[in-house]
PDB file of C-alpha atoms and ligand atoms in Angstrom:
ATOM      1  CA  UNK A   1     210.431 218.917  32.276  1.00  0.00           C
ATOM      2  CA  UNK A   2     212.229 215.610  31.920  1.00  0.00           C
ATOM      3  CA  UNK A   3     210.252 213.076  29.940  1.00  0.00           C
ATOM      4  CA  UNK A   4     209.948 209.593  31.454  1.00  0.00           C
ATOM      5  CA  UNK A   5     211.214 206.806  29.212  1.00  0.00           C
ATOM      6  CA  UNK A   6     208.822 204.219  27.755  1.00  0.00           C
ATOM      7  CA  UNK A   7     211.306 201.543  28.736  1.00  0.00           C
ATOM      8  CA  UNK A   8     214.826 201.036  30.025  1.00  0.00           C
ATOM      9  CA  UNK A   9     217.369 198.270  29.671  1.00  0.00           C
ATOM     10  CA  UNK A  10     220.843 197.762  31.021  1.00  0.00           C
ATOM     11  CA  UNK A  11     223.760 195.338  31.039  1.00  0.00           C
ATOM     12  CA  UNK A  12     227.011 195.059  33.040  1.00  0.00           C
ATOM     13  CA  UNK A  13     230.642 195.189  32.005  1.00  0.00           C
ATOM     14  CA  UNK A  14     232.726 192.025  32.069  1.00  0.00           C
ATOM     15  CA  UNK A  15     236.205 190.738  32.778  1.00  0.00           C
ATOM     16  CA  UNK A  16     237.900 187.670  31.438  1.00  0.00           C
ATOM     17  CA  UNK A  17     239.471 185.799  34.354  1.00  0.00           C
ATOM     18  CA  UNK A  18     241.247 183.168  32.274  1.00  0.00           C
ATOM     19  CA  UNK A  19     241.586 182.257  28.623  1.00  0.00           C
ATOM     20  CA  UNK A  20     241.377 185.369  26.411  1.00  0.00           C
ATOM     21  CA  UNK A  21     242.721 184.935  22.865  1.00  0.00           C
ATOM     22  CA  UNK A  22     243.028 181.138  23.262  1.00  0.00           C
ATOM     23  CA  UNK A  23     239.206 181.141  23.468  1.00  0.00           C
ATOM     24  CA  UNK A  24     239.068 182.363  19.850  1.00  0.00           C
ATOM     25  CA  UNK A  25     240.852 179.081  18.948  1.00  0.00           C
ATOM     26  CA  UNK A  26     238.472 176.762  20.782  1.00  0.00           C
ATOM     27  CA  UNK A  27     240.067 176.628  24.240  1.00  0.00           C
ATOM     28  CA  UNK A  28     237.875 177.204  27.329  1.00  0.00           C
ATOM     29  CA  UNK A  29     237.738 180.549  29.114  1.00  0.00           C
ATOM     30  CA  UNK A  30     236.218 181.910  32.319  1.00  0.00           C
ATOM     31  CA  UNK A  31     234.586 185.342  32.447  1.00  0.00           C
ATOM     32  CA  UNK A  32     232.450 187.210  34.957  1.00  0.00           C
ATOM     33  CA  UNK A  33     230.197 190.276  34.929  1.00  0.00           C
ATOM     34  CA  UNK A  34     231.355 193.536  36.517  1.00  0.00           C
ATOM     35  CA  UNK A  35     228.184 195.033  37.909  1.00  0.00           C
ATOM     36  CA  UNK A  36     229.825 198.263  39.153  1.00  0.00           C
ATOM     37  CA  UNK A  37     229.888 199.576  35.580  1.00  0.00           C
ATOM     38  CA  UNK A  38     226.880 199.370  33.254  1.00  0.00           C
ATOM     39  CA  UNK A  39     225.526 200.374  29.870  1.00  0.00           C
ATOM     40  CA  UNK A  40     221.948 201.697  29.797  1.00  0.00           C
ATOM     41  CA  UNK A  41     219.384 202.331  27.078  1.00  0.00           C
ATOM     42  CA  UNK A  42     216.294 204.536  27.585  1.00  0.00           C
ATOM     43  CA  UNK A  43     213.517 204.578  24.993  1.00  0.00           C
ATOM     44  CA  UNK A  44     211.395 207.701  24.399  1.00  0.00           C
ATOM     45  CA  UNK A  45     208.508 208.162  21.959  1.00  0.00           C
ATOM     46  CA  UNK A  46     209.590 209.958  18.757  1.00  0.00           C
ATOM     47  CA  UNK A  47     208.647 210.330  15.100  1.00  0.00           C
ATOM     48  CA  UNK A  48     211.461 208.222  13.652  1.00  0.00           C
ATOM     49  CA  UNK A  49     213.764 205.541  15.010  1.00  0.00           C
ATOM     50  CA  UNK A  50     217.094 206.930  16.211  1.00  0.00           C
ATOM     51  CA  UNK A  51     219.847 205.836  18.572  1.00  0.00           C
ATOM     52  CA  UNK A  52     221.721 208.553  20.457  1.00  0.00           C
ATOM     53  CA  UNK A  53     224.960 207.719  22.226  1.00  0.00           C
ATOM     54  CA  UNK A  54     225.349 210.676  24.537  1.00  0.00           C
ATOM     55  CA  UNK A  55     228.935 209.946  25.644  1.00  0.00           C
ATOM     56  CA  UNK A  56     230.101 209.318  22.081  1.00  0.00           C
ATOM     57  CA  UNK A  57     228.302 212.375  20.627  1.00  0.00           C
ATOM     58  CA  UNK A  58     226.695 210.081  18.055  1.00  0.00           C
ATOM     59  CA  UNK A  59     223.185 210.088  16.626  1.00  0.00           C
ATOM     60  CA  UNK A  60     222.120 207.371  14.213  1.00  0.00           C
ATOM     61  CA  UNK A  61     218.990 207.422  12.053  1.00  0.00           C
ATOM     62  CA  UNK A  62     218.320 203.676  12.001  1.00  0.00           C
ATOM     63  CA  UNK A  63     216.388 203.593   8.686  1.00  0.00           C
ATOM     64  CA  UNK A  64     219.275 205.284   6.831  1.00  0.00           C
ATOM     65  CA  UNK A  65     222.316 204.028   8.770  1.00  0.00           C
ATOM     66  CA  UNK A  66     224.992 202.002   6.982  1.00  0.00           C
ATOM     67  CA  UNK A  67     224.806 198.211   7.417  1.00  0.00           C
ATOM     68  CA  UNK A  68     227.928 198.199   9.600  1.00  0.00           C
ATOM     69  CA  UNK A  69     226.617 200.668  12.178  1.00  0.00           C
ATOM     70  CA  UNK A  70     226.497 198.639  15.420  1.00  0.00           C
ATOM     71  CA  UNK A  71     223.608 200.540  17.070  1.00  0.00           C
ATOM     72  CA  UNK A  72     221.379 200.363  13.994  1.00  0.00           C
ATOM     73  CA  UNK A  73     222.315 196.716  13.503  1.00  0.00           C
ATOM     74  CA  UNK A  74     221.152 195.786  17.008  1.00  0.00           C
ATOM     75  CA  UNK A  75     217.845 197.654  16.577  1.00  0.00           C
ATOM     76  CA  UNK A  76     217.190 195.947  13.221  1.00  0.00           C
ATOM     77  CA  UNK A  77     218.130 192.509  14.577  1.00  0.00           C
ATOM     78  CA  UNK A  78     215.647 192.826  17.452  1.00  0.00           C
ATOM     79  CA  UNK A  79     212.885 194.054  15.097  1.00  0.00           C
ATOM     80  CA  UNK A  80     213.574 191.185  12.663  1.00  0.00           C
ATOM     81  CA  UNK A  81     213.597 188.596  15.466  1.00  0.00           C
ATOM     82  CA  UNK A  82     210.231 189.873  16.751  1.00  0.00           C
ATOM     83  CA  UNK A  83     208.880 190.508  13.223  1.00  0.00           C
ATOM     84  CA  UNK A  84     208.089 194.140  13.997  1.00  0.00           C
ATOM     85  CA  UNK A  85     208.599 197.225  11.830  1.00  0.00           C
ATOM     86  CA  UNK A  86     211.084 199.877  12.969  1.00  0.00           C
ATOM     87  CA  UNK A  87     209.354 201.623  15.888  1.00  0.00           C
ATOM     88  CA  UNK A  88     209.120 205.431  16.276  1.00  0.00           C
ATOM     89  CA  UNK A  89     211.558 205.616  19.189  1.00  0.00           C
ATOM     90  CA  UNK A  90     214.486 207.703  20.315  1.00  0.00           C
ATOM     91  CA  UNK A  91     216.821 205.205  22.002  1.00  0.00           C
ATOM     92  CA  UNK A  92     219.301 206.994  24.258  1.00  0.00           C
ATOM     93  CA  UNK A  93     222.412 205.031  25.201  1.00  0.00           C
ATOM     94  CA  UNK A  94     224.695 205.908  28.114  1.00  0.00           C
ATOM     95  CA  UNK A  95     227.498 203.879  29.614  1.00  0.00           C
ATOM     96  CA  UNK A  96     230.093 204.121  32.328  1.00  0.00           C
ATOM     97  CA  UNK A  97     231.991 201.132  30.939  1.00  0.00           C
ATOM     98  CA  UNK A  98     235.266 202.391  29.465  1.00  0.00           C
ATOM     99  CA  UNK A  99     235.459 201.894  25.689  1.00  0.00           C
ATOM    100  CA  UNK A 100     238.205 199.754  24.084  1.00  0.00           C
ATOM    101  CA  UNK A 101     239.417 198.700  27.511  1.00  0.00           C
ATOM    102  CA  UNK A 102     238.602 194.976  27.550  1.00  0.00           C
ATOM    103  CA  UNK A 103     235.491 195.456  29.685  1.00  0.00           C
ATOM    104  CA  UNK A 104     232.962 194.458  27.052  1.00  0.00           C
ATOM    105  CA  UNK A 105     231.430 197.907  26.486  1.00  0.00           C
ATOM    106  CA  UNK A 106     230.272 197.140  22.933  1.00  0.00           C
ATOM    107  CA  UNK A 107     228.432 193.973  23.939  1.00  0.00           C
ATOM    108  CA  UNK A 108     226.901 195.661  26.981  1.00  0.00           C
ATOM    109  CA  UNK A 109     225.529 198.554  24.893  1.00  0.00           C
ATOM    110  CA  UNK A 110     223.962 196.102  22.415  1.00  0.00           C
ATOM    111  CA  UNK A 111     222.484 194.034  25.258  1.00  0.00           C
ATOM    112  CA  UNK A 112     221.070 197.174  26.922  1.00  0.00           C
ATOM    113  CA  UNK A 113     219.432 198.261  23.638  1.00  0.00           C
ATOM    114  CA  UNK A 114     218.000 194.753  23.189  1.00  0.00           C
ATOM    115  CA  UNK A 115     216.608 194.616  26.741  1.00  0.00           C
ATOM    116  CA  UNK A 116     215.017 198.082  26.501  1.00  0.00           C
ATOM    117  CA  UNK A 117     213.421 197.215  23.145  1.00  0.00           C
ATOM    118  CA  UNK A 118     212.008 193.935  24.490  1.00  0.00           C
ATOM    119  CA  UNK A 119     210.418 195.817  27.392  1.00  0.00           C
ATOM    120  CA  UNK A 120     209.028 198.550  25.129  1.00  0.00           C
ATOM    121  CA  UNK A 121     207.563 195.945  22.739  1.00  0.00           C
ATOM    122  CA  UNK A 122     206.184 193.934  25.698  1.00  0.00           C
ATOM    123  CA  UNK A 123     208.020 190.910  24.293  1.00  0.00           C
ATOM    124  CA  UNK A 124     210.181 188.186  25.843  1.00  0.00           C
ATOM    125  CA  UNK A 125     213.199 186.396  24.427  1.00  0.00           C
ATOM    126  CA  UNK A 126     215.321 183.549  25.819  1.00  0.00           C
ATOM    127  CA  UNK A 127     218.775 184.693  27.011  1.00  0.00           C
ATOM    128  CA  UNK A 128     220.447 182.438  24.426  1.00  0.00           C
ATOM    129  CA  UNK A 129     218.605 184.247  21.617  1.00  0.00           C
ATOM    130  CA  UNK A 130     219.417 187.733  22.925  1.00  0.00           C
ATOM    131  CA  UNK A 131     223.041 186.641  23.319  1.00  0.00           C
ATOM    132  CA  UNK A 132     223.055 185.406  19.697  1.00  0.00           C
ATOM    133  CA  UNK A 133     221.769 188.804  18.466  1.00  0.00           C
ATOM    134  CA  UNK A 134     224.465 190.640  20.437  1.00  0.00           C
ATOM    135  CA  UNK A 135     227.014 188.251  18.930  1.00  0.00           C
ATOM    136  CA  UNK A 136     225.923 189.322  15.423  1.00  0.00           C
ATOM    137  CA  UNK A 137     226.751 192.935  16.373  1.00  0.00           C
ATOM    138  CA  UNK A 138     230.054 191.878  17.968  1.00  0.00           C
ATOM    139  CA  UNK A 139     231.108 190.569  14.561  1.00  0.00           C
ATOM    140  CA  UNK A 140     231.118 194.187  13.312  1.00  0.00           C
ATOM    141  CA  UNK A 141     233.664 195.127  16.006  1.00  0.00           C
ATOM    142  CA  UNK A 142     236.027 192.312  15.083  1.00  0.00           C
ATOM    143  CA  UNK A 143     235.497 189.593  12.535  1.00  0.00           C
ATOM    144  CA  UNK A 144     236.039 186.493  14.661  1.00  0.00           C
ATOM    145  CA  UNK A 145     234.676 187.098  18.161  1.00  0.00           C
ATOM    146  CA  UNK A 146     234.620 184.020  20.356  1.00  0.00           C
ATOM    147  CA  UNK A 147     231.201 184.949  21.774  1.00  0.00           C
ATOM    148  CA  UNK A 148     232.392 185.249  25.362  1.00  0.00           C
ATOM    149  CA  UNK A 149     231.530 188.961  25.740  1.00  0.00           C
ATOM    150  CA  UNK A 150     227.910 188.679  24.603  1.00  0.00           C
ATOM    151  CA  UNK A 151     227.424 185.542  26.716  1.00  0.00           C
ATOM    152  CA  UNK A 152     228.627 187.005  30.002  1.00  0.00           C
ATOM    153  CA  UNK A 153     226.893 190.385  29.671  1.00  0.00           C
ATOM    154  CA  UNK A 154     223.561 188.807  28.661  1.00  0.00           C
ATOM    155  CA  UNK A 155     223.594 185.976  31.241  1.00  0.00           C
ATOM    156  CA  UNK A 156     225.072 188.280  33.926  1.00  0.00           C
ATOM    157  CA  UNK A 157     226.732 185.264  35.561  1.00  0.00           C
ATOM    158  CA  UNK A 158     230.248 183.916  35.694  1.00  0.00           C
ATOM    159  CA  UNK A 159     230.552 181.606  32.691  1.00  0.00           C
ATOM    160  CA  UNK A 160     232.713 178.694  31.606  1.00  0.00           C
ATOM    161  CA  UNK A 161     232.792 179.280  27.909  1.00  0.00           C
ATOM    162  CA  UNK A 162     233.860 177.226  24.904  1.00  0.00           C
ATOM    163  CA  UNK A 163     233.330 178.810  21.505  1.00  0.00           C
ATOM    164  CA  UNK A 164     230.255 177.478  19.693  1.00  0.00           C
ATOM    165  CA  UNK A 165     228.851 175.750  22.786  1.00  0.00           C
ATOM    166  CA  UNK A 166     226.211 176.950  25.238  1.00  0.00           C
ATOM    167  CA  UNK A 167     227.738 178.365  28.455  1.00  0.00           C
ATOM    168  CA  UNK A 168     228.235 175.658  31.100  1.00  0.00           C
ATOM    169  CA  UNK A 169     226.992 176.151  34.669  1.00  0.00           C
ATOM    170  CA  UNK A 170     229.701 176.107  37.296  1.00  0.00           C
ATOM    171  CA  UNK A 171     229.638 176.854  40.999  1.00  0.00           C
ATOM    172  CA  UNK A 172     231.646 179.613  42.661  1.00  0.00           C
ATOM    173  CA  UNK A 173     232.258 178.146  46.126  1.00  0.00           C
ATOM    174  CA  UNK A 174     233.783 181.222  47.790  1.00  0.00           C
ATOM    175  CA  UNK A 175     233.918 184.939  46.865  1.00  0.00           C
ATOM    176  CA  UNK A 176     236.760 186.046  44.608  1.00  0.00           C
ATOM    177  CA  UNK A 177     237.924 189.640  45.247  1.00  0.00           C
ATOM    178  CA  UNK A 178     239.523 191.416  42.342  1.00  0.00           C
ATOM    179  CA  UNK A 179     240.835 194.854  41.524  1.00  0.00           C
ATOM    180  CA  UNK A 180     240.476 196.028  37.932  1.00  0.00           C
ATOM    181  CA  UNK A 181     243.000 198.680  36.927  1.00  0.00           C
ATOM    182  CA  UNK A 182     242.955 200.638  33.688  1.00  0.00           C
ATOM    183  CA  UNK A 183     246.204 201.480  31.878  1.00  0.00           C
ATOM    184  CA  UNK A 184     244.369 204.348  30.162  1.00  0.00           C
ATOM    185  CA  UNK A 185     245.731 203.060  26.847  1.00  0.00           C
ATOM    186  CA  UNK A 186     242.851 202.320  24.456  1.00  0.00           C
ATOM    187  CA  UNK A 187     243.147 198.912  22.839  1.00  0.00           C
ATOM    188  CA  UNK A 188     240.675 198.052  20.095  1.00  0.00           C
ATOM    189  CA  UNK A 189     240.078 194.280  20.315  1.00  0.00           C
ATOM    190  CA  UNK A 190     240.256 193.980  16.536  1.00  0.00           C
ATOM    191  CA  UNK A 191     243.942 194.941  16.360  1.00  0.00           C
ATOM    192  CA  UNK A 192     245.193 192.564  19.073  1.00  0.00           C
ATOM    193  CA  UNK A 193     243.033 189.710  17.760  1.00  0.00           C
ATOM    194  CA  UNK A 194     244.279 190.338  14.201  1.00  0.00           C
ATOM    195  CA  UNK A 195     247.928 190.404  15.318  1.00  0.00           C
ATOM    196  CA  UNK A 196     247.517 187.093  17.181  1.00  0.00           C
ATOM    197  CA  UNK A 197     245.873 185.609  14.082  1.00  0.00           C
ATOM    198  CA  UNK A 198     248.816 186.630  11.866  1.00  0.00           C
ATOM    199  CA  UNK A 199     251.362 185.319  14.395  1.00  0.00           C
ATOM    200  CA  UNK A 200     249.416 182.020  14.650  1.00  0.00           C
ATOM    201  CA  UNK A 201     249.424 181.718  10.853  1.00  0.00           C
ATOM    202  CA  UNK A 202     253.190 182.228  10.782  1.00  0.00           C
ATOM    203  CA  UNK A 203     254.037 179.875  13.641  1.00  0.00           C
ATOM    204  CA  UNK A 204     251.011 177.674  14.159  1.00  0.00           C
ATOM    205  CA  UNK A 205     252.722 174.983  16.252  1.00  0.00           C
ATOM    206  CA  UNK A 206     254.090 177.493  18.778  1.00  0.00           C
ATOM    207  CA  UNK A 207     250.779 179.308  19.119  1.00  0.00           C
ATOM    208  CA  UNK A 208     248.757 176.092  19.392  1.00  0.00           C
ATOM    209  CA  UNK A 209     251.057 175.062  22.276  1.00  0.00           C
ATOM    210  CA  UNK A 210     250.528 178.458  23.969  1.00  0.00           C
ATOM    211  CA  UNK A 211     246.744 178.110  23.553  1.00  0.00           C
ATOM    212  CA  UNK A 212     246.873 174.550  24.970  1.00  0.00           C
ATOM    213  CA  UNK A 213     248.735 175.919  27.998  1.00  0.00           C
ATOM    214  CA  UNK A 214     246.024 178.548  28.504  1.00  0.00           C
ATOM    215  CA  UNK A 215     243.291 175.890  28.181  1.00  0.00           C
ATOM    216  CA  UNK A 216     244.946 173.772  30.890  1.00  0.00           C
ATOM    217  CA  UNK A 217     245.165 176.810  33.173  1.00  0.00           C
ATOM    218  CA  UNK A 218     241.459 177.573  32.625  1.00  0.00           C
ATOM    219  CA  UNK A 219     240.547 173.975  33.538  1.00  0.00           C
ATOM    220  CA  UNK A 220     242.646 174.103  36.720  1.00  0.00           C
ATOM    221  CA  UNK A 221     241.141 177.483  37.589  1.00  0.00           C
ATOM    222  CA  UNK A 222     237.602 176.155  37.211  1.00  0.00           C
ATOM    223  CA  UNK A 223     238.388 173.246  39.560  1.00  0.00           C
ATOM    224  CA  UNK A 224     239.898 175.685  42.102  1.00  0.00           C
ATOM    225  CA  UNK A 225     236.878 178.033  41.892  1.00  0.00           C
ATOM    226  CA  UNK A 226     234.470 175.104  42.337  1.00  0.00           C
ATOM    227  CA  UNK A 227     236.489 173.831  45.319  1.00  0.00           C
ATOM    228  CA  UNK A 228     236.736 177.304  46.911  1.00  0.00           C
ATOM    229  CA  UNK A 229     240.534 177.141  46.662  1.00  0.00           C
ATOM    230  CA  UNK A 230     240.954 180.869  45.940  1.00  0.00           C
ATOM    231  CA  UNK A 231     244.712 181.022  46.794  1.00  0.00           C
ATOM    232  CA  UNK A 232     245.349 178.564  43.924  1.00  0.00           C
ATOM    233  CA  UNK A 233     244.009 181.151  41.463  1.00  0.00           C
ATOM    234  CA  UNK A 234     246.923 183.563  42.031  1.00  0.00           C
ATOM    235  CA  UNK A 235     249.684 181.420  40.501  1.00  0.00           C
ATOM    236  CA  UNK A 236     247.268 180.385  37.715  1.00  0.00           C
ATOM    237  CA  UNK A 237     246.672 184.065  36.840  1.00  0.00           C
ATOM    238  CA  UNK A 238     250.433 184.666  36.760  1.00  0.00           C
ATOM    239  CA  UNK A 239     250.952 181.630  34.524  1.00  0.00           C
ATOM    240  CA  UNK A 240     248.178 182.800  32.189  1.00  0.00           C
ATOM    241  CA  UNK A 241     249.803 186.255  32.020  1.00  0.00           C
ATOM    242  CA  UNK A 242     253.129 184.674  31.108  1.00  0.00           C
ATOM    243  CA  UNK A 243     251.510 182.898  28.154  1.00  0.00           C
ATOM    244  CA  UNK A 244     249.702 186.096  27.078  1.00  0.00           C
ATOM    245  CA  UNK A 245     253.043 187.943  27.127  1.00  0.00           C
ATOM    246  CA  UNK A 246     254.511 185.253  24.926  1.00  0.00           C
ATOM    247  CA  UNK A 247     251.598 185.735  22.512  1.00  0.00           C
ATOM    248  CA  UNK A 248     252.688 189.393  22.282  1.00  0.00           C
ATOM    249  CA  UNK A 249     249.544 190.963  23.735  1.00  0.00           C
ATOM    250  CA  UNK A 250     250.921 192.472  26.947  1.00  0.00           C
ATOM    251  CA  UNK A 251     252.451 195.959  26.988  1.00  0.00           C
ATOM    252  CA  UNK A 252     254.863 198.004  29.126  1.00  0.00           C
ATOM    253  CA  UNK A 253     251.898 199.745  30.811  1.00  0.00           C
ATOM    254  CA  UNK A 254     250.177 196.446  31.620  1.00  0.00           C
ATOM    255  CA  UNK A 255     253.455 194.925  32.838  1.00  0.00           C
ATOM    256  CA  UNK A 256     254.063 197.909  35.121  1.00  0.00           C
ATOM    257  CA  UNK A 257     250.619 197.609  36.762  1.00  0.00           C
ATOM    258  CA  UNK A 258     250.936 193.817  37.099  1.00  0.00           C
ATOM    259  CA  UNK A 259     254.341 194.121  38.756  1.00  0.00           C
ATOM    260  CA  UNK A 260     253.121 196.866  41.100  1.00  0.00           C
ATOM    261  CA  UNK A 261     250.116 194.765  42.171  1.00  0.00           C
ATOM    262  CA  UNK A 262     252.251 191.696  42.860  1.00  0.00           C
ATOM    263  CA  UNK A 263     254.846 193.692  44.789  1.00  0.00           C
ATOM    264  CA  UNK A 264     252.071 195.216  46.926  1.00  0.00           C
ATOM    265  CA  UNK A 265     250.796 191.764  47.888  1.00  0.00           C
ATOM    266  CA  UNK A 266     248.283 190.700  45.209  1.00  0.00           C
ATOM    267  CA  UNK A 267     248.081 186.899  44.988  1.00  0.00           C
ATOM    268  CA  UNK A 268     248.103 187.004  41.170  1.00  0.00           C
ATOM    269  CA  UNK A 269     247.680 189.463  38.311  1.00  0.00           C
ATOM    270  CA  UNK A 270     247.127 189.432  34.562  1.00  0.00           C
ATOM    271  CA  UNK A 271     245.776 191.486  31.699  1.00  0.00           C
ATOM    272  CA  UNK A 272     242.068 191.005  31.007  1.00  0.00           C
ATOM    273  CA  UNK A 273     240.565 191.154  27.523  1.00  0.00           C
ATOM    274  CA  UNK A 274     242.406 191.790  24.310  1.00  0.00           C
ATOM    275  CA  UNK A 275     245.534 193.289  25.925  1.00  0.00           C
ATOM    276  CA  UNK A 276     248.078 195.820  24.552  1.00  0.00           C
ATOM    277  CA  UNK A 277     246.309 198.331  26.790  1.00  0.00           C
ATOM    278  CA  UNK A 278     242.959 198.316  28.514  1.00  0.00           C
ATOM    279  CA  UNK A 279     242.628 196.704  31.913  1.00  0.00           C
ATOM    280  CA  UNK A 280     244.484 194.308  34.150  1.00  0.00           C
ATOM    281  CA  UNK A 281     243.042 192.367  37.093  1.00  0.00           C
ATOM    282  CA  UNK A 282     244.627 191.525  40.439  1.00  0.00           C
ATOM    283  CA  UNK A 283     243.484 188.916  42.961  1.00  0.00           C
ATOM    284  CA  UNK A 284     243.451 190.417  46.452  1.00  0.00           C
ATOM    285  CA  UNK A 285     242.498 189.488  49.990  1.00  0.00           C
ATOM    286  CA  UNK A 286     240.435 191.982  52.037  1.00  0.00           C
ATOM    287  CA  UNK A 287     243.509 193.026  53.971  1.00  0.00           C
ATOM    288  CA  UNK A 288     245.582 193.795  50.817  1.00  0.00           C
ATOM    289  CA  UNK A 289     242.986 195.660  48.739  1.00  0.00           C
ATOM    290  CA  UNK A 290     243.764 199.190  49.941  1.00  0.00           C
ATOM    291  CA  UNK A 291     247.537 198.730  49.657  1.00  0.00           C
ATOM    292  CA  UNK A 292     247.325 197.190  46.177  1.00  0.00           C
ATOM    293  CA  UNK A 293     244.907 199.915  45.001  1.00  0.00           C
ATOM    294  CA  UNK A 294     247.404 202.589  46.133  1.00  0.00           C
ATOM    295  CA  UNK A 295     250.254 200.792  44.407  1.00  0.00           C
ATOM    296  CA  UNK A 296     248.269 200.518  41.167  1.00  0.00           C
ATOM    297  CA  UNK A 297     247.477 204.248  41.228  1.00  0.00           C
ATOM    298  CA  UNK A 298     251.115 205.098  41.928  1.00  0.00           C
ATOM    299  CA  UNK A 299     252.135 202.903  38.971  1.00  0.00           C
ATOM    300  CA  UNK A 300     249.916 204.898  36.608  1.00  0.00           C
ATOM    301  CA  UNK A 301     246.459 203.293  36.711  1.00  0.00           C
ATOM    302  CA  UNK A 302     243.877 205.852  35.563  1.00  0.00           C
ATOM    303  CA  UNK A 303     241.064 204.030  37.390  1.00  0.00           C
ATOM    304  CA  UNK A 304     240.893 201.154  39.866  1.00  0.00           C
ATOM    305  CA  UNK A 305     237.597 199.302  40.400  1.00  0.00           C
ATOM    306  CA  UNK A 306     237.012 196.781  43.149  1.00  0.00           C
ATOM    307  CA  UNK A 307     234.713 193.866  42.382  1.00  0.00           C
ATOM    308  CA  UNK A 308     233.908 190.425  43.716  1.00  0.00           C
ATOM    309  CA  UNK A 309     232.524 187.300  42.134  1.00  0.00           C
ATOM    310  CA  UNK A 310     229.972 185.846  44.510  1.00  0.00           C
ATOM    311  CA  UNK A 311     229.076 182.226  45.320  1.00  0.00           C
ATOM    312  CA  UNK A 312     225.576 182.201  43.794  1.00  0.00           C
ATOM    313  CA  UNK A 313     227.193 182.261  40.360  1.00  0.00           C
ATOM    314  CA  UNK A 314     225.333 179.286  38.882  1.00  0.00           C
ATOM    315  CA  UNK A 315     223.799 179.492  35.424  1.00  0.00           C
TER     316      UNK A 315
HETATM  317  O1  PMV B 401     236.611 192.530  24.013  1.00  0.00           O
HETATM  318  P1  PMV B 401     237.784 192.269  24.875  1.00  0.00           P
HETATM  319  O2  PMV B 401     238.865 193.279  24.753  1.00  0.00           O
HETATM  320  O3  PMV B 401     237.405 191.916  26.267  1.00  0.00           O
HETATM  321  O4  PMV B 401     238.518 190.957  24.322  1.00  0.00           O
HETATM  322  C1  PMV B 401     237.826 189.837  24.014  1.00  0.00           C
HETATM  323  C2  PMV B 401     238.615 188.634  24.297  1.00  0.00           C
HETATM  324  C3  PMV B 401     239.364 187.991  23.144  1.00  0.00           C
HETATM  325  O5  PMV B 401     239.561 186.648  23.543  1.00  0.00           O
HETATM  326  C4  PMV B 401     240.718 188.677  22.955  1.00  0.00           C
HETATM  327  C5  PMV B 401     238.599 188.031  21.838  1.00  0.00           C
HETATM  328  C6  PMV B 401     237.349 187.169  21.808  1.00  0.00           C
HETATM  329  O6  PMV B 401     236.577 187.315  20.862  1.00  0.00           O
HETATM  330  O7  PMV B 401     237.158 186.312  22.681  1.00  0.00           O
END
């Protein structure tokens, strides 16, 4: 007989619409949740505190896990914040968010664990505090996260994000339809972020100029989203992709999908997340979505998701 969980928590995936990498260096970025894919945590009574990641074939004994284990870290952070001892729970984590694909799977798993634990403890926590705990875990994945992933998966809203500042409310005036296509090439964020850091150290002036360009694009994109001028977003996505290529974070697989989407009628396309692999996004009208999806599959996409960012997106 299947046991019912004591509590459940979940959190969505995310895409970065504009501003990845430059956001690590203080420029603004825009990200949105992807609710079609989610991470979930179910809590069952047990004798000790463990986290089981079914898809990853991992089981972590929280009391004895190394300090850099992300699951154990999240559990300990929540217990510390609530001043509770480690509870006797089996926390089972599942996720349909692809790993190392720029869709924020790590942050979503941490947020799901946090939400399930809060429910099981009968406790509440402001979103900003939960987001800050998830950020602490994100630091284990790569040393200098901007904080955009934890913010968007915890707030579950489109966010205008500047590193070190609270997310700013902004209005989405009209729906934005996007396709998200996976190259199938895993791309750990840490490697791309580290490579950009080394390149920035070697040629700071050039990289600062590229980041400034990205920041300007993000500002123009925000104005277009607030005004409901969706067609303006296409050229801005293409311009952002050009700057990301010049930073060295695109790849032949990403370029192939981007080109296929544009040729099939997408209004704009770019990589989303750390790059090198992972996912790209394409802006489509209702009438183009089927054609662009077919073109992406034919160009090698291993999965194509359709999502839309809806007008109620106010923080
Ligand atoms: O976790 P990813 O692959 O979505 O990438 C995060 C975006 C970066 O700007 C590359 C890094 C960061 O910390 O913001």
